[in-house]
XYZ file of C-alpha atoms in Angstrom:
225
model
C 143.710 62.448 112.375
C 141.921 59.727 114.122
C 138.529 61.155 113.240
C 139.046 61.124 109.713
C 138.984 57.383 109.632
C 135.822 55.616 108.585
C 133.731 53.995 111.327
C 133.590 50.197 111.310
C 131.187 48.327 108.951
C 129.755 45.205 110.441
C 128.069 42.539 108.520
C 126.073 39.330 109.196
C 126.993 37.114 106.391
C 125.296 33.799 106.981
C 122.045 32.147 107.412
C 120.489 31.028 110.853
C 117.647 29.158 112.052
C 115.922 30.735 114.942
C 115.368 28.196 117.734
C 115.426 30.527 120.943
C 112.479 32.992 120.462
C 113.831 36.467 119.444
C 117.738 36.299 118.619
C 119.697 39.583 117.932
C 123.151 40.087 117.025
C 125.590 43.080 117.447
C 128.407 42.018 115.207
C 131.012 44.365 116.621
C 131.128 45.900 120.106
C 133.678 46.948 122.612
C 136.658 49.322 122.759
C 139.836 49.357 120.684
C 142.298 52.426 120.396
C 139.890 55.430 120.033
C 136.882 53.578 118.983
C 133.925 52.929 121.564
C 130.701 51.329 121.417
C 127.444 51.998 123.452
C 124.359 49.715 123.561
C 120.750 50.326 124.371
C 118.078 47.739 124.792
C 114.347 48.502 125.173
C 111.461 46.704 126.322
C 108.509 47.689 124.181
C 105.807 45.666 126.415
C 103.110 47.640 128.223
C 102.532 44.861 130.631
C 105.582 42.880 131.720
C 109.259 42.928 132.694
C 111.532 40.752 130.461
C 114.791 39.073 130.680
C 117.467 38.699 128.028
C 120.359 36.421 127.899
C 123.592 38.270 126.543
C 126.525 36.518 125.255
C 129.826 38.144 124.746
C 131.455 36.437 121.559
C 135.268 36.826 121.595
C 137.081 37.252 118.085
C 139.564 35.229 116.549
C 137.279 33.018 114.225
C 136.661 30.523 117.173
C 133.820 28.379 118.326
C 131.879 30.648 120.810
C 128.909 27.990 121.257
C 129.834 27.359 124.900
C 129.951 31.038 126.007
C 128.013 31.404 128.951
C 125.123 34.118 129.147
C 124.763 37.200 131.258
C 121.148 37.891 132.283
C 119.571 41.319 131.552
C 116.338 42.511 133.192
C 114.418 45.257 131.644
C 111.249 46.528 133.182
C 108.167 47.258 130.998
C 108.448 50.306 128.574
C 111.995 51.042 129.779
C 115.492 51.359 128.324
C 118.572 49.718 129.701
C 121.867 51.650 128.966
C 125.236 50.077 128.508
C 128.057 52.658 127.620
C 131.191 50.916 126.473
C 129.170 47.822 126.600
C 131.873 44.886 126.777
C 133.187 46.714 129.784
C 130.006 47.609 131.513
C 127.956 44.600 130.669
C 130.479 41.905 130.413
C 133.093 43.353 132.640
C 136.004 42.645 130.369
C 137.678 44.432 127.610
C 138.715 44.474 123.822
C 136.321 43.870 120.973
C 133.875 41.192 119.858
C 130.451 40.389 118.924
C 127.195 40.211 121.126
C 124.278 37.738 120.902
C 121.020 38.463 122.793
C 118.239 35.776 123.291
C 114.761 36.104 124.881
C 111.431 34.708 124.426
C 110.054 38.267 124.356
C 110.082 40.974 121.956
C 112.940 43.584 122.472
C 114.889 46.127 120.689
C 118.920 46.391 120.670
C 120.869 49.177 118.933
C 124.392 50.574 119.174
C 126.552 53.450 118.505
C 129.949 53.035 117.242
C 132.080 56.140 117.347
C 135.695 57.382 117.429
C 136.726 59.837 120.420
C 138.632 63.132 120.007
C 140.198 65.643 122.450
C 139.454 68.310 119.776
C 136.299 70.603 120.351
C 134.285 71.272 117.077
C 132.739 74.924 116.134
C 133.436 76.313 119.568
C 131.766 73.637 121.426
C 132.888 72.829 124.891
C 132.847 69.130 124.765
C 135.146 67.102 122.687
C 133.892 65.807 119.171
C 132.920 62.301 118.262
C 132.364 60.770 114.831
C 130.608 57.467 114.481
C 127.477 55.479 113.254
C 124.210 54.151 114.494
C 123.751 50.427 114.159
C 120.548 48.403 114.608
C 120.766 44.823 116.084
C 120.234 42.362 113.498
C 117.716 39.653 113.836
C 119.197 36.103 113.096
C 116.540 35.669 110.589
C 117.934 38.351 108.358
C 121.331 36.825 107.991
C 122.086 35.994 104.241
C 123.790 33.426 102.058
C 124.825 36.016 99.445
C 125.290 39.570 99.888
C 127.387 42.718 99.105
C 128.935 45.657 100.794
C 129.153 48.726 98.862
C 130.859 52.224 99.027
C 134.071 50.848 100.489
C 137.275 52.775 100.718
C 141.059 51.664 100.940
C 143.129 54.061 99.132
C 146.602 52.684 98.128
C 149.516 54.379 99.731
C 151.483 54.222 103.120
C 149.277 56.609 105.114
C 145.804 56.804 103.840
C 143.445 59.290 105.521
C 140.449 56.978 105.780
C 139.649 53.213 105.422
C 136.890 50.967 105.621
C 136.967 48.037 107.843
C 134.936 44.747 107.852
C 133.838 42.934 110.792
C 132.075 39.473 110.435
C 129.974 37.261 112.555
C 128.441 33.846 112.172
C 124.960 33.999 113.802
C 124.491 30.146 113.403
C 125.211 27.434 115.728
C 127.051 25.345 112.827
C 129.955 25.945 110.689
C 129.971 28.214 107.860
C 132.091 28.537 104.798
C 132.158 31.913 103.211
C 133.901 32.913 100.167
C 134.905 36.724 99.876
C 135.683 38.846 96.403
C 136.909 42.267 96.177
C 136.181 44.340 93.304
C 137.273 47.949 92.367
C 135.491 50.814 90.823
C 135.426 49.367 87.401
C 133.782 46.330 88.793
C 136.932 44.088 88.044
C 138.007 41.296 90.500
C 141.044 42.441 92.551
C 143.213 39.632 93.489
C 141.569 36.209 93.893
C 138.566 35.039 95.966
C 139.338 34.201 99.749
C 137.444 31.122 101.480
C 137.044 31.446 105.164
C 135.711 28.736 107.591
C 133.703 30.110 110.418
C 132.837 27.940 113.498
C 129.640 28.484 115.380
C 128.996 32.038 116.660
C 132.367 32.847 115.440
C 133.655 36.547 115.245
C 136.300 38.136 113.224
C 137.577 41.563 114.440
C 137.318 44.527 111.911
C 140.098 44.551 109.344
C 140.950 46.425 106.155
C 138.884 45.443 103.036
C 142.082 44.272 101.458
C 142.332 41.431 103.776
C 138.986 39.854 102.322
C 140.676 38.929 98.920
C 144.027 36.958 98.280
C 147.061 38.148 96.117
C 145.756 41.798 96.217
C 148.441 44.159 94.947
C 149.810 46.591 97.413
C 149.035 49.364 94.854
C 145.567 48.379 93.963
C 143.107 51.463 94.128
C 140.327 50.421 96.189
C 139.012 54.040 96.694
C 135.658 53.172 95.466
C 135.433 49.303 96.008
C 132.688 46.628 96.859
C 132.852 43.129 98.396
């Protein structure tokens, strides 16, 4: 069932220099299949209305440095609500990354969830299954990092799976090397090098795609990358 699939894992994997004031990234947003993402932006100022430049970054590992901004205005001590954010804010569809830039402080958060037509425990409304995601400041991006507790069981129809989505928060090319390890800390297959253009986004995919020559029967039910 769709609600048994693991929610998406998004990661900022590269280092960036902050040149535009506060710069925050939501690595994966939008709608695909049963998955949705809702965004909230909060202005913590007690005294002023702020403006934020929002950039939708399409996937495909392409150069997104020329993407045009949409301006968001948030009054003091108020929250802006964007359900199904790619549709409601950028008036397009699909899945991609979002970049926010402002000279003022703000808070951006996202809920990623899977929809269901099934009610739970007698509830009238359908259930959803998902996760809360904080927007990541560009200064928090890393040159080296790990993703733990990943899951991609072998077999034709696994009941759950971890996907990884990637975003380059820098206005420069980044070269990333990925390695997949199993529960015994053994390298599975070989490392995989990916070149990512400025502000590029890679859509979520099975953790098996982040290595090369990974055997089809490899047990990645307790893996790390």
